[in-house]
Short mmCIF file of N, CA and C in Angstrom, two decimals:
data_model
loop_
_atom_site.label_atom_id
_atom_site.label_comp_id
_atom_site.label_asym_id
_atom_site.label_seq_id
_atom_site.Cartn_x
_atom_site.Cartn_y
_atom_site.Cartn_z
N MET A 1 11.13 -17.97 14.22
CA MET A 1 10.13 -16.92 14.25
C MET A 1 9.22 -17.01 13.03
N PHE A 2 9.81 -17.02 11.83
CA PHE A 2 9.04 -17.12 10.59
C PHE A 2 9.45 -18.40 9.87
N ASP A 3 8.75 -19.48 10.12
CA ASP A 3 9.02 -20.70 9.37
C ASP A 3 7.89 -20.92 8.37
N THR A 4 8.06 -21.89 7.50
CA THR A 4 7.08 -22.11 6.45
C THR A 4 5.74 -22.58 7.00
N GLY A 5 5.74 -23.16 8.19
CA GLY A 5 4.49 -23.62 8.79
C GLY A 5 3.56 -22.49 9.17
N THR A 6 4.09 -21.31 9.44
CA THR A 6 3.25 -20.17 9.80
C THR A 6 3.19 -19.13 8.68
N LEU A 7 4.25 -19.01 7.91
CA LEU A 7 4.30 -17.96 6.90
C LEU A 7 3.43 -18.27 5.68
N VAL A 8 3.40 -19.51 5.26
CA VAL A 8 2.62 -19.88 4.07
C VAL A 8 1.12 -19.70 4.30
N PRO A 9 0.54 -20.19 5.41
CA PRO A 9 -0.89 -19.94 5.61
C PRO A 9 -1.23 -18.45 5.76
N LEU A 10 -0.34 -17.71 6.40
CA LEU A 10 -0.57 -16.28 6.55
C LEU A 10 -0.55 -15.58 5.20
N ALA A 11 0.43 -15.90 4.36
CA ALA A 11 0.51 -15.30 3.03
C ALA A 11 -0.70 -15.71 2.19
N PHE A 12 -1.15 -16.95 2.32
CA PHE A 12 -2.33 -17.40 1.58
C PHE A 12 -3.56 -16.62 2.01
N PHE A 13 -3.74 -16.42 3.31
CA PHE A 13 -4.88 -15.67 3.82
C PHE A 13 -4.87 -14.23 3.30
N VAL A 14 -3.73 -13.59 3.35
CA VAL A 14 -3.61 -12.20 2.88
C VAL A 14 -3.90 -12.13 1.37
N THR A 15 -3.40 -13.08 0.61
CA THR A 15 -3.63 -13.09 -0.83
C THR A 15 -5.10 -13.26 -1.15
N VAL A 16 -5.76 -14.19 -0.47
CA VAL A 16 -7.19 -14.41 -0.70
C VAL A 16 -7.99 -13.17 -0.31
N ALA A 17 -7.64 -12.54 0.80
CA ALA A 17 -8.36 -11.35 1.25
C ALA A 17 -8.22 -10.21 0.23
N PHE A 18 -7.01 -9.95 -0.25
CA PHE A 18 -6.82 -8.89 -1.23
C PHE A 18 -7.53 -9.21 -2.55
N THR A 19 -7.53 -10.47 -2.94
CA THR A 19 -8.23 -10.86 -4.17
C THR A 19 -9.73 -10.62 -4.04
N LEU A 20 -10.31 -11.01 -2.91
CA LEU A 20 -11.74 -10.80 -2.71
C LEU A 20 -12.11 -9.32 -2.68
N VAL A 21 -11.29 -8.51 -2.04
CA VAL A 21 -11.55 -7.07 -2.01
C VAL A 21 -11.44 -6.48 -3.42
N GLY A 22 -10.46 -6.90 -4.19
CA GLY A 22 -10.31 -6.40 -5.55
C GLY A 22 -11.47 -6.78 -6.43
N ILE A 23 -11.93 -8.03 -6.34
CA ILE A 23 -13.07 -8.47 -7.14
C ILE A 23 -14.33 -7.71 -6.74
N ALA A 24 -14.54 -7.53 -5.43
CA ALA A 24 -15.72 -6.79 -4.97
C ALA A 24 -15.69 -5.34 -5.46
N THR A 25 -14.53 -4.74 -5.48
CA THR A 25 -14.41 -3.36 -5.96
C THR A 25 -14.73 -3.26 -7.45
N VAL A 26 -14.22 -4.18 -8.24
CA VAL A 26 -14.48 -4.16 -9.68
C VAL A 26 -15.97 -4.36 -9.95
N ILE A 27 -16.59 -5.31 -9.26
CA ILE A 27 -18.02 -5.56 -9.46
C ILE A 27 -18.85 -4.34 -9.04
N SER A 28 -18.51 -3.74 -7.91
CA SER A 28 -19.25 -2.59 -7.42
C SER A 28 -19.12 -1.39 -8.36
N ASP A 29 -17.91 -1.13 -8.85
CA ASP A 29 -17.72 -0.01 -9.77
C ASP A 29 -18.47 -0.24 -11.08
N GLY A 30 -18.43 -1.47 -11.59
CA GLY A 30 -19.15 -1.78 -12.83
C GLY A 30 -20.65 -1.63 -12.67
N ARG A 31 -21.16 -2.08 -11.54
CA ARG A 31 -22.61 -1.97 -11.29
C ARG A 31 -23.01 -0.50 -11.18
N THR A 32 -22.20 0.30 -10.51
CA THR A 32 -22.51 1.73 -10.38
C THR A 32 -22.52 2.41 -11.74
N ARG A 33 -21.53 2.12 -12.57
CA ARG A 33 -21.50 2.72 -13.91
C ARG A 33 -22.69 2.29 -14.75
N ARG A 34 -23.03 1.00 -14.68
CA ARG A 34 -24.16 0.49 -15.45
C ARG A 34 -25.46 1.16 -15.02
N LEU A 35 -25.66 1.34 -13.72
CA LEU A 35 -26.88 1.99 -13.24
C LEU A 35 -26.93 3.46 -13.65
N LEU A 36 -25.79 4.12 -13.66
CA LEU A 36 -25.76 5.52 -14.11
C LEU A 36 -26.11 5.63 -15.58
N ILE A 37 -25.58 4.74 -16.38
CA ILE A 37 -25.86 4.80 -17.81
C ILE A 37 -27.31 4.44 -18.08
N LYS A 38 -27.86 3.44 -17.35
CA LYS A 38 -29.27 3.08 -17.52
C LYS A 38 -30.21 4.22 -17.13
N SER A 39 -29.80 5.01 -16.14
CA SER A 39 -30.66 6.10 -15.69
C SER A 39 -30.60 7.30 -16.61
N GLY A 40 -29.78 7.25 -17.63
CA GLY A 40 -29.74 8.34 -18.60
C GLY A 40 -28.64 9.34 -18.35
N ALA A 41 -27.78 9.06 -17.43
CA ALA A 41 -26.66 9.98 -17.17
C ALA A 41 -25.67 9.89 -18.33
N ALA A 42 -24.94 10.95 -18.53
CA ALA A 42 -23.96 10.99 -19.61
C ALA A 42 -22.82 10.01 -19.31
N PRO A 43 -22.27 9.37 -20.34
CA PRO A 43 -21.14 8.44 -20.11
C PRO A 43 -19.94 9.13 -19.47
N GLU A 44 -19.78 10.44 -19.75
CA GLU A 44 -18.67 11.18 -19.14
C GLU A 44 -18.83 11.24 -17.62
N LEU A 45 -20.09 11.37 -17.17
CA LEU A 45 -20.35 11.39 -15.73
C LEU A 45 -20.00 10.05 -15.10
N ALA A 46 -20.35 8.98 -15.77
CA ALA A 46 -20.03 7.64 -15.25
C ALA A 46 -18.53 7.44 -15.18
N ARG A 47 -17.81 7.92 -16.20
CA ARG A 47 -16.35 7.81 -16.19
C ARG A 47 -15.74 8.67 -15.10
N ALA A 48 -16.29 9.87 -14.91
CA ALA A 48 -15.76 10.79 -13.89
C ALA A 48 -15.99 10.25 -12.49
N LEU A 49 -17.13 9.62 -12.26
CA LEU A 49 -17.40 9.06 -10.93
C LEU A 49 -16.55 7.83 -10.65
N GLY A 50 -16.21 7.09 -11.69
CA GLY A 50 -15.40 5.89 -11.49
C GLY A 50 -13.93 6.19 -11.32
N ALA A 51 -13.46 7.30 -11.87
CA ALA A 51 -12.04 7.64 -11.77
C ALA A 51 -11.75 8.28 -10.42
N ALA A 52 -10.55 8.04 -9.94
CA ALA A 52 -10.14 8.65 -8.67
C ALA A 52 -9.78 10.12 -8.92
N PRO A 53 -10.15 11.00 -8.00
CA PRO A 53 -9.78 12.41 -8.19
C PRO A 53 -8.27 12.60 -8.13
N LYS A 54 -7.81 13.62 -8.84
CA LYS A 54 -6.37 13.84 -8.91
C LYS A 54 -5.78 14.30 -7.59
N ASP A 55 -6.55 14.95 -6.76
CA ASP A 55 -6.03 15.45 -5.50
C ASP A 55 -6.22 14.46 -4.35
N ASP A 56 -6.65 13.25 -4.65
CA ASP A 56 -6.92 12.25 -3.63
C ASP A 56 -5.61 11.68 -3.10
N PRO A 57 -5.35 11.74 -1.79
CA PRO A 57 -4.12 11.14 -1.26
C PRO A 57 -4.09 9.63 -1.41
N GLY A 58 -5.24 9.01 -1.66
CA GLY A 58 -5.27 7.58 -1.88
C GLY A 58 -4.54 7.16 -3.15
N LEU A 59 -4.29 8.11 -4.04
CA LEU A 59 -3.54 7.80 -5.25
C LEU A 59 -2.10 7.40 -4.92
N TYR A 60 -1.63 7.81 -3.78
CA TYR A 60 -0.25 7.53 -3.40
C TYR A 60 -0.12 6.24 -2.60
N SER A 61 -1.16 5.42 -2.54
CA SER A 61 -1.07 4.22 -1.72
C SER A 61 -0.05 3.24 -2.29
N ALA A 62 0.08 3.17 -3.61
CA ALA A 62 1.09 2.28 -4.19
C ALA A 62 2.49 2.77 -3.82
N LEU A 63 2.67 4.08 -3.82
CA LEU A 63 3.96 4.64 -3.41
C LEU A 63 4.24 4.30 -1.95
N LYS A 64 3.23 4.45 -1.11
CA LYS A 64 3.41 4.19 0.32
C LYS A 64 3.79 2.74 0.55
N TRP A 65 3.01 1.82 0.00
CA TRP A 65 3.29 0.42 0.28
C TRP A 65 4.54 -0.07 -0.42
N GLY A 66 4.90 0.54 -1.52
CA GLY A 66 6.18 0.21 -2.15
C GLY A 66 7.35 0.60 -1.28
N LEU A 67 7.28 1.81 -0.73
CA LEU A 67 8.36 2.25 0.16
C LEU A 67 8.40 1.42 1.44
N VAL A 68 7.24 1.11 2.00
CA VAL A 68 7.20 0.35 3.25
C VAL A 68 7.74 -1.07 3.04
N THR A 69 7.27 -1.75 1.99
CA THR A 69 7.76 -3.11 1.78
C THR A 69 9.23 -3.13 1.39
N GLY A 70 9.67 -2.12 0.66
CA GLY A 70 11.10 -2.02 0.36
C GLY A 70 11.94 -1.82 1.61
N ALA A 71 11.45 -0.99 2.52
CA ALA A 71 12.19 -0.75 3.76
C ALA A 71 12.21 -2.00 4.64
N VAL A 72 11.09 -2.70 4.73
CA VAL A 72 11.06 -3.93 5.51
C VAL A 72 11.94 -5.00 4.86
N GLY A 73 11.95 -5.05 3.55
CA GLY A 73 12.84 -5.98 2.86
C GLY A 73 14.30 -5.68 3.15
N LEU A 74 14.66 -4.41 3.14
CA LEU A 74 16.04 -4.05 3.51
C LEU A 74 16.35 -4.44 4.95
N ALA A 75 15.37 -4.28 5.84
CA ALA A 75 15.58 -4.67 7.23
C ALA A 75 15.81 -6.17 7.34
N LEU A 76 15.04 -6.96 6.61
CA LEU A 76 15.23 -8.41 6.65
C LEU A 76 16.58 -8.83 6.08
N ILE A 77 17.03 -8.13 5.04
CA ILE A 77 18.35 -8.41 4.50
C ILE A 77 19.43 -8.04 5.52
N LEU A 78 19.28 -6.90 6.17
CA LEU A 78 20.25 -6.47 7.18
C LEU A 78 20.31 -7.44 8.35
N ILE A 79 19.17 -7.97 8.74
CA ILE A 79 19.12 -8.89 9.88
C ILE A 79 19.94 -10.14 9.60
N GLN A 80 20.01 -10.56 8.34
CA GLN A 80 20.80 -11.74 8.01
C GLN A 80 22.28 -11.55 8.32
N PHE A 81 22.75 -10.32 8.31
CA PHE A 81 24.16 -10.04 8.55
C PHE A 81 24.46 -9.66 9.99
N LEU A 82 23.44 -9.46 10.81
CA LEU A 82 23.65 -9.14 12.22
C LEU A 82 23.90 -10.42 13.01
N PRO A 83 24.69 -10.32 14.07
CA PRO A 83 25.02 -11.53 14.84
C PRO A 83 23.95 -11.89 15.88
N TYR A 84 22.70 -11.76 15.54
CA TYR A 84 21.61 -12.07 16.47
C TYR A 84 20.76 -13.20 15.91
N ARG A 85 20.11 -13.93 16.81
CA ARG A 85 19.17 -14.97 16.39
C ARG A 85 17.84 -14.32 16.03
N SER A 86 17.02 -15.01 15.28
CA SER A 86 15.76 -14.42 14.84
C SER A 86 14.76 -14.28 15.99
N GLU A 87 15.01 -14.93 17.13
CA GLU A 87 14.10 -14.81 18.27
C GLU A 87 14.43 -13.62 19.16
N ASP A 88 15.57 -12.98 18.96
CA ASP A 88 15.96 -11.85 19.80
C ASP A 88 15.08 -10.64 19.51
N PRO A 89 14.78 -9.83 20.54
CA PRO A 89 13.91 -8.66 20.35
C PRO A 89 14.51 -7.60 19.42
N ILE A 90 15.81 -7.57 19.29
CA ILE A 90 16.41 -6.55 18.44
C ILE A 90 16.03 -6.74 16.98
N VAL A 91 15.73 -7.96 16.60
CA VAL A 91 15.33 -8.24 15.22
C VAL A 91 14.00 -7.53 14.92
N LEU A 92 13.05 -7.64 15.81
CA LEU A 92 11.78 -6.94 15.62
C LEU A 92 11.98 -5.44 15.66
N GLY A 93 12.89 -4.97 16.51
CA GLY A 93 13.19 -3.55 16.58
C GLY A 93 13.75 -3.01 15.27
N VAL A 94 14.64 -3.77 14.66
CA VAL A 94 15.22 -3.34 13.38
C VAL A 94 14.13 -3.28 12.31
N ILE A 95 13.25 -4.27 12.30
CA ILE A 95 12.16 -4.27 11.32
C ILE A 95 11.25 -3.06 11.53
N LEU A 96 10.91 -2.76 12.78
CA LEU A 96 10.03 -1.62 13.06
C LEU A 96 10.68 -0.29 12.73
N VAL A 97 11.99 -0.17 12.95
CA VAL A 97 12.69 1.07 12.61
C VAL A 97 12.68 1.27 11.10
N PHE A 98 12.92 0.22 10.34
CA PHE A 98 12.89 0.35 8.89
C PHE A 98 11.47 0.61 8.39
N LEU A 99 10.48 0.01 9.03
CA LEU A 99 9.08 0.28 8.68
C LEU A 99 8.75 1.75 8.89
N ALA A 100 9.17 2.30 10.03
CA ALA A 100 8.94 3.71 10.31
C ALA A 100 9.68 4.59 9.30
N ALA A 101 10.90 4.20 8.93
CA ALA A 101 11.65 4.97 7.95
C ALA A 101 10.94 4.97 6.59
N GLY A 102 10.34 3.84 6.22
CA GLY A 102 9.59 3.77 4.97
C GLY A 102 8.37 4.67 5.00
N LEU A 103 7.65 4.69 6.12
CA LEU A 103 6.48 5.56 6.23
C LEU A 103 6.88 7.04 6.23
N LEU A 104 7.99 7.37 6.88
CA LEU A 104 8.46 8.76 6.86
C LEU A 104 8.91 9.17 5.46
N ALA A 105 9.55 8.25 4.74
CA ALA A 105 9.94 8.56 3.36
C ALA A 105 8.70 8.78 2.50
N TYR A 106 7.66 7.99 2.73
CA TYR A 106 6.40 8.20 2.01
C TYR A 106 5.81 9.57 2.33
N TYR A 107 5.80 9.93 3.60
CA TYR A 107 5.23 11.22 4.00
C TYR A 107 5.97 12.37 3.33
N ILE A 108 7.29 12.30 3.34
CA ILE A 108 8.09 13.37 2.73
C ILE A 108 7.85 13.43 1.22
N THR A 109 7.81 12.26 0.58
CA THR A 109 7.60 12.22 -0.86
C THR A 109 6.21 12.71 -1.24
N ALA A 110 5.19 12.29 -0.49
CA ALA A 110 3.82 12.71 -0.80
C ALA A 110 3.66 14.21 -0.59
N ARG A 111 4.26 14.76 0.45
CA ARG A 111 4.19 16.21 0.67
C ARG A 111 4.86 16.97 -0.46
N ARG A 112 5.97 16.44 -0.93
CA ARG A 112 6.69 17.09 -2.01
C ARG A 112 5.89 17.02 -3.32
N LEU A 113 5.20 15.90 -3.55
CA LEU A 113 4.41 15.75 -4.78
C LEU A 113 3.14 16.59 -4.75
N GLU A 114 2.57 16.82 -3.57
CA GLU A 114 1.32 17.58 -3.44
C GLU A 114 1.56 19.08 -3.38
N ARG A 115 2.77 19.51 -3.15
CA ARG A 115 3.06 20.92 -3.01
C ARG A 115 2.76 21.66 -4.31
N PRO A 116 1.96 22.71 -4.26
CA PRO A 116 1.67 23.45 -5.50
C PRO A 116 2.92 24.13 -6.03
N THR A 117 2.99 24.22 -7.34
CA THR A 117 4.18 24.81 -7.95
C THR A 117 4.14 26.32 -7.96
N GLY A 118 2.98 26.93 -7.77
CA GLY A 118 2.88 28.37 -7.75
C GLY A 118 2.68 28.98 -9.12
N LYS A 119 2.65 28.15 -10.17
CA LYS A 119 2.44 28.65 -11.52
C LYS A 119 0.96 28.80 -11.78
N ALA A 120 0.59 29.85 -12.50
CA ALA A 120 -0.81 30.06 -12.88
C ALA A 120 -1.14 29.17 -14.06
N VAL A 121 -2.29 28.53 -14.00
CA VAL A 121 -2.68 27.64 -15.09
C VAL A 121 -3.65 28.33 -15.99
#
C-alpha cells in the first residue's frame, strides 16, 4: 500500500508545496508592512496587522495537526501489531478512526481553551 516508490514522491510534493506557501506568506506580510510604513502609518499599526488576533481559531492549527498526526501515528503503530495485511480494508478503517479521534480531541481541547473564565479583567 505505502512503498517507497509512492511515498517519497508524495512526501516531496507536500514538502515543496508547504515551503512555497510559507515563502509566499512571509513575502506578502513583509510587503504589506513595508507599504504601511511607507504610507506613514504608525509602526504599531503595522505590527498589529501582521500579528494574528488572540481570538483567532487559526492559532490552534498547530494543536490540531499535532493531535491529528499523533493519532494517525498511533494508528500506524497499532496496525503493525494487528494480524492483517496492509491491503486489507480494516487497515484504512483503523487509520480513519484514529484520525477522527484526533480531530475530536482537538475540538474538545480548543473549546476548553476558548471558554471564558468568567473573571472580570
